[in-house]
mmCIF file with all atom_site columns, C-alpha atoms in Angstrom:
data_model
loop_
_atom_site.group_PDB
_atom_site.id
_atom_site.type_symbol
_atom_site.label_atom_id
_atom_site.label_alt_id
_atom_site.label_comp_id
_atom_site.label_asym_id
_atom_site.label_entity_id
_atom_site.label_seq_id
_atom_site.pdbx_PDB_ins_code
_atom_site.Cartn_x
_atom_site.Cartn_y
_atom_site.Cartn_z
_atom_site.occupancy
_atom_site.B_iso_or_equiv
_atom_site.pdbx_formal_charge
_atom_site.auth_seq_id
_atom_site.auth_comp_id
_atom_site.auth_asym_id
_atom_site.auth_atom_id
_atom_site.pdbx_PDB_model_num
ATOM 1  C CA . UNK F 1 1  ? 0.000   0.000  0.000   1.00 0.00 ? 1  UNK F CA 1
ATOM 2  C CA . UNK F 1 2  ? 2.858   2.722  0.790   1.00 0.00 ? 2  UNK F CA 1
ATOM 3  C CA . UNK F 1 3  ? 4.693   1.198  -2.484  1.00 0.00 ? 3  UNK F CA 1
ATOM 4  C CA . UNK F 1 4  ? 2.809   4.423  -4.780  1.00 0.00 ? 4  UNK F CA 1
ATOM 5  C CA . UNK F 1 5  ? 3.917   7.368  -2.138  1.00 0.00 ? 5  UNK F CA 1
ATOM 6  C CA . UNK F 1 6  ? 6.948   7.853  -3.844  1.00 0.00 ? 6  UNK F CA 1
ATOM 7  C CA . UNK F 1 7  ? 5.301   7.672  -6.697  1.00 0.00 ? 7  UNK F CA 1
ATOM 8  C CA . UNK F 1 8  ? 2.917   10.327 -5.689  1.00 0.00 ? 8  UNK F CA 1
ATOM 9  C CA . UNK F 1 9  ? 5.395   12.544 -4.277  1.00 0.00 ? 9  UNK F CA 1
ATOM 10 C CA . UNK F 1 10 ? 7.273   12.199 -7.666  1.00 0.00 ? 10 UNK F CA 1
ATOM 11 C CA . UNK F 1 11 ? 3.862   13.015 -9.665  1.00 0.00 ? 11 UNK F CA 1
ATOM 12 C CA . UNK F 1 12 ? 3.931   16.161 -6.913  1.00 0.00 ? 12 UNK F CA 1
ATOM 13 C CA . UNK F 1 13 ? 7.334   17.330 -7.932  1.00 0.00 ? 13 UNK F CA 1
ATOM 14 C CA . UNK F 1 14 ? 6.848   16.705 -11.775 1.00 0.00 ? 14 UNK F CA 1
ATOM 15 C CA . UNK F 1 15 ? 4.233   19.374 -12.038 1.00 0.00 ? 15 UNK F CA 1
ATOM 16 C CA . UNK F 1 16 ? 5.941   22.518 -11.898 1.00 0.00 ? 16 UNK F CA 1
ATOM 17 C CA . UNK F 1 17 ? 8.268   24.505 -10.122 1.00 0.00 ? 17 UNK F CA 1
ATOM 18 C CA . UNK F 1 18 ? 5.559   26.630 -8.444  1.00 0.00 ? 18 UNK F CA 1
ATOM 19 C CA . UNK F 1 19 ? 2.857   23.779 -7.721  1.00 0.00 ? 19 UNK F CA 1
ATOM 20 C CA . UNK F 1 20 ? 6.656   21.687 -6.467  1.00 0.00 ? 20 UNK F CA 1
ATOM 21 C CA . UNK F 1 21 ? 6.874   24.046 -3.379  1.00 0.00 ? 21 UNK F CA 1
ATOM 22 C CA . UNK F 1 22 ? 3.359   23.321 -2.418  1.00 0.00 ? 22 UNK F CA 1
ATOM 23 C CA . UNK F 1 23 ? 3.865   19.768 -2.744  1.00 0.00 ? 23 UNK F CA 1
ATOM 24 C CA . UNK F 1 24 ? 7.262   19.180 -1.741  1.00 0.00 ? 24 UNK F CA 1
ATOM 25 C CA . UNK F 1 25 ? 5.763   21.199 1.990   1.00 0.00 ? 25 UNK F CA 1
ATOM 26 C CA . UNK F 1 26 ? 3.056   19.037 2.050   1.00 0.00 ? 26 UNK F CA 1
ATOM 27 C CA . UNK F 1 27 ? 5.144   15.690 1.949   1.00 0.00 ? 27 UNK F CA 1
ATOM 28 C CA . UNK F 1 28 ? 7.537   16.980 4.137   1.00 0.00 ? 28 UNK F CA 1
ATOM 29 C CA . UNK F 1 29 ? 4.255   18.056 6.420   1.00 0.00 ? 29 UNK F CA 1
ATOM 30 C CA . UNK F 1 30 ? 2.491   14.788 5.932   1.00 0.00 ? 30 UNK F CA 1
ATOM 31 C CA . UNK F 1 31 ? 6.121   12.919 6.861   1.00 0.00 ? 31 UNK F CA 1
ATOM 32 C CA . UNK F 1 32 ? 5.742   15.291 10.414  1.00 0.00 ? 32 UNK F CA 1
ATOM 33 C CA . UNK F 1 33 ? 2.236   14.601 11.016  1.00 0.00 ? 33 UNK F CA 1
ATOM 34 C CA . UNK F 1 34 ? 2.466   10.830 10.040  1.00 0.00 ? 34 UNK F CA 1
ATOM 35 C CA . UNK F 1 35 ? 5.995   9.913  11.716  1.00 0.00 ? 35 UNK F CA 1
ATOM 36 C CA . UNK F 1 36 ? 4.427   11.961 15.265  1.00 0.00 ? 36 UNK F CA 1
ATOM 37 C CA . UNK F 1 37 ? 1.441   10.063 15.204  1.00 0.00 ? 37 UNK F CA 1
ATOM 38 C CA . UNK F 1 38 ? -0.992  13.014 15.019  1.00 0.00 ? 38 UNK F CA 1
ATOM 39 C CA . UNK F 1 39 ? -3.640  13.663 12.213  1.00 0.00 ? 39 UNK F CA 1
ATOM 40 C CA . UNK F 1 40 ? -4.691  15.938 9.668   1.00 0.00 ? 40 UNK F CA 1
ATOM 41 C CA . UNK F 1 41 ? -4.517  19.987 11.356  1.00 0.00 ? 41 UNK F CA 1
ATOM 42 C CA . UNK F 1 42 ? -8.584  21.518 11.038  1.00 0.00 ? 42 UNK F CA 1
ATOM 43 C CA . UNK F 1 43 ? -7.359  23.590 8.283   1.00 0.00 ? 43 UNK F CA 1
ATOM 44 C CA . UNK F 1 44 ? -6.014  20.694 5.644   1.00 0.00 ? 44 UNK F CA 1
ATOM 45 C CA . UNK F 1 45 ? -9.169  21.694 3.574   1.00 0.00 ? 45 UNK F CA 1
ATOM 46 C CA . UNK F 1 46 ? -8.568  25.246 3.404   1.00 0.00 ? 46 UNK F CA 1
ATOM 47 C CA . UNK F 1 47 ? -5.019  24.355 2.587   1.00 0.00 ? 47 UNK F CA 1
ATOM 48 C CA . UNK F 1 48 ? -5.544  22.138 0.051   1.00 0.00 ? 48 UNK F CA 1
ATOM 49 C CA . UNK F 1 49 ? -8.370  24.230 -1.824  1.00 0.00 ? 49 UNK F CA 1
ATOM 50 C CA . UNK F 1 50 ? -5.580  26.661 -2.440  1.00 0.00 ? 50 UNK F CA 1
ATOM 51 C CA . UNK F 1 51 ? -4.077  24.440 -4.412  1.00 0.00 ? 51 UNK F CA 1
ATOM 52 C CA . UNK F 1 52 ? -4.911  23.738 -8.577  1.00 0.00 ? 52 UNK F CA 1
ATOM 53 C CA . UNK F 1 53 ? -7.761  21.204 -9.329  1.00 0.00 ? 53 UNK F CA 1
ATOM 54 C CA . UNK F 1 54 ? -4.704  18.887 -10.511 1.00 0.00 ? 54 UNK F CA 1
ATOM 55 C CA . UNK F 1 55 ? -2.623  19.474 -7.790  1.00 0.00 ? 55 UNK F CA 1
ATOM 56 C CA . UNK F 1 56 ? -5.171  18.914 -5.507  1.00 0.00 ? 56 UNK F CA 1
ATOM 57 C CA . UNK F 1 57 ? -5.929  15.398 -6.366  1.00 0.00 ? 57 UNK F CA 1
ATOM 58 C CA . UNK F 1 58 ? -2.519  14.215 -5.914  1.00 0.00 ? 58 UNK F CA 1
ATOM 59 C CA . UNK F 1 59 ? -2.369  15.699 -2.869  1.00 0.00 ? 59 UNK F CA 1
ATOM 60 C CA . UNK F 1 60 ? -5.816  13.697 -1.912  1.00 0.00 ? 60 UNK F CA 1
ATOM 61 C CA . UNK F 1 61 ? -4.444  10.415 -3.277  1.00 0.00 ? 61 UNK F CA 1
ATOM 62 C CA . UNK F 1 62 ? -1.258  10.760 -0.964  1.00 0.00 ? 62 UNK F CA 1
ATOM 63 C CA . UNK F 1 63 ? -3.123  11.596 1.688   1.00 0.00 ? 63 UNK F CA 1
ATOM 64 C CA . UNK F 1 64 ? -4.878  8.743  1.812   1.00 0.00 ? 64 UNK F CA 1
ATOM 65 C CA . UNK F 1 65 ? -2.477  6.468  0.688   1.00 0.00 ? 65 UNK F CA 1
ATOM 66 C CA . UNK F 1 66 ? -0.156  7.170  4.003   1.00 0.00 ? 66 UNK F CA 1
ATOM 67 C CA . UNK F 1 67 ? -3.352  6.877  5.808   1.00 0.00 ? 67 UNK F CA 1
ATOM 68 C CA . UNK F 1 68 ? -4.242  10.220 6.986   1.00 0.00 ? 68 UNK F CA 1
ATOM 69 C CA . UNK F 1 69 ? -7.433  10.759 5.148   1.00 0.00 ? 69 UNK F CA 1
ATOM 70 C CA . UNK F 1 70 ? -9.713  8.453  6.096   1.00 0.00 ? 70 UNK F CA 1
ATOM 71 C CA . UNK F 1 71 ? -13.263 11.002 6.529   1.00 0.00 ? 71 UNK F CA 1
ATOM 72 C CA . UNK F 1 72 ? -15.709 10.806 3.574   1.00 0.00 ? 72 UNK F CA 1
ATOM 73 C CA . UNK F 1 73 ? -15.388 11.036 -0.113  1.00 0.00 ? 73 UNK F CA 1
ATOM 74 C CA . UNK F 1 74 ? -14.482 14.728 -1.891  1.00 0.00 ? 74 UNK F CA 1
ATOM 75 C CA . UNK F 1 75 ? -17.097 15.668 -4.480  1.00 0.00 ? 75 UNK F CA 1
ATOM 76 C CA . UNK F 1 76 ? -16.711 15.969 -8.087  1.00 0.00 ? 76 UNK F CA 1
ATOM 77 C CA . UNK F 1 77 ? -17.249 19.910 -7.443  1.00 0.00 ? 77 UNK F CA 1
ATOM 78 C CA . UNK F 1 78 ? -14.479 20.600 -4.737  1.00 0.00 ? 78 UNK F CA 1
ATOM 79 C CA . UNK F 1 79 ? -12.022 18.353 -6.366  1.00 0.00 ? 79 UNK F CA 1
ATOM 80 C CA . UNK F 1 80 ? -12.251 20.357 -9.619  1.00 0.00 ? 80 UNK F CA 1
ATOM 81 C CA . UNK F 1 81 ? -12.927 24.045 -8.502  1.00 0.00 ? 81 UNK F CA 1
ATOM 82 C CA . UNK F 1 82 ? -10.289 26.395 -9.236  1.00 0.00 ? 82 UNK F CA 1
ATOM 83 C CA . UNK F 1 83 ? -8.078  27.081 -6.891  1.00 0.00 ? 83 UNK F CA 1
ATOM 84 C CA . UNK F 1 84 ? -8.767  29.863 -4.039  1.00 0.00 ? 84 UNK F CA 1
ATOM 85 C CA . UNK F 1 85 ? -6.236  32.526 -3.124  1.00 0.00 ? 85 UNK F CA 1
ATOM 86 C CA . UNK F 1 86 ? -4.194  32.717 -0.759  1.00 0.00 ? 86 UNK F CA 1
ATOM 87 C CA . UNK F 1 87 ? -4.810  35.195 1.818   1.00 0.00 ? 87 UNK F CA 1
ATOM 88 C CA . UNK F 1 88 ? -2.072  38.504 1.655   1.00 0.00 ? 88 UNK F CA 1
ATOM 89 C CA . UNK F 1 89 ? 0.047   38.503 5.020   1.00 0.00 ? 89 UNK F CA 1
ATOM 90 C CA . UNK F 1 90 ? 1.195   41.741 6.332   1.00 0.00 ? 90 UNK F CA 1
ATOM 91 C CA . UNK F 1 91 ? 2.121   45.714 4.528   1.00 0.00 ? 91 UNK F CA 1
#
């Protein structure tokens, strides 16, 4: 079952250089949360519906593949709406 997460994680950083710092932080977050035996954080949705539809679903599969999303199904809408911006920090 953990055989495809490098696979994943190699789909993640064979998309682009600007999607491959998303990704690459959400492995390397998903390693943390995994390897410290805590869960998702509350906000994993809000964080993940910044990213592209694409994006997005590769993100889902790996998710779920290591075993950290295990709540219900994504609907055909959220998994293919654009992308939400990010919120500006600070002046």
């Amino acid at each position: 079952m953990l055989r495809a997460a490098p696979y994943l994680v190699a789909a993640f950083l064979a998309a682009g250089p600007a999607s491959a710092t998303d990704a690459e932080q959400l492995a390397r977050d998903a390693s943390d949360w995994l390897l410290s035996g805590q869960g998702l954080p509350r906000d994993y949705r809000v964080r993940l519906m910044q990213m592209d539809s694409a994006e997005r679903l590769l993100a889902i599969a790996y998710l779920r593949r290591v075993g950290l999303l295990t709540d219900g199904p994504w609907t055909v809408d959220d998994l293919l709406r654009p992308a939400r911006p990010r919120p500006e920090t600070g002046p």
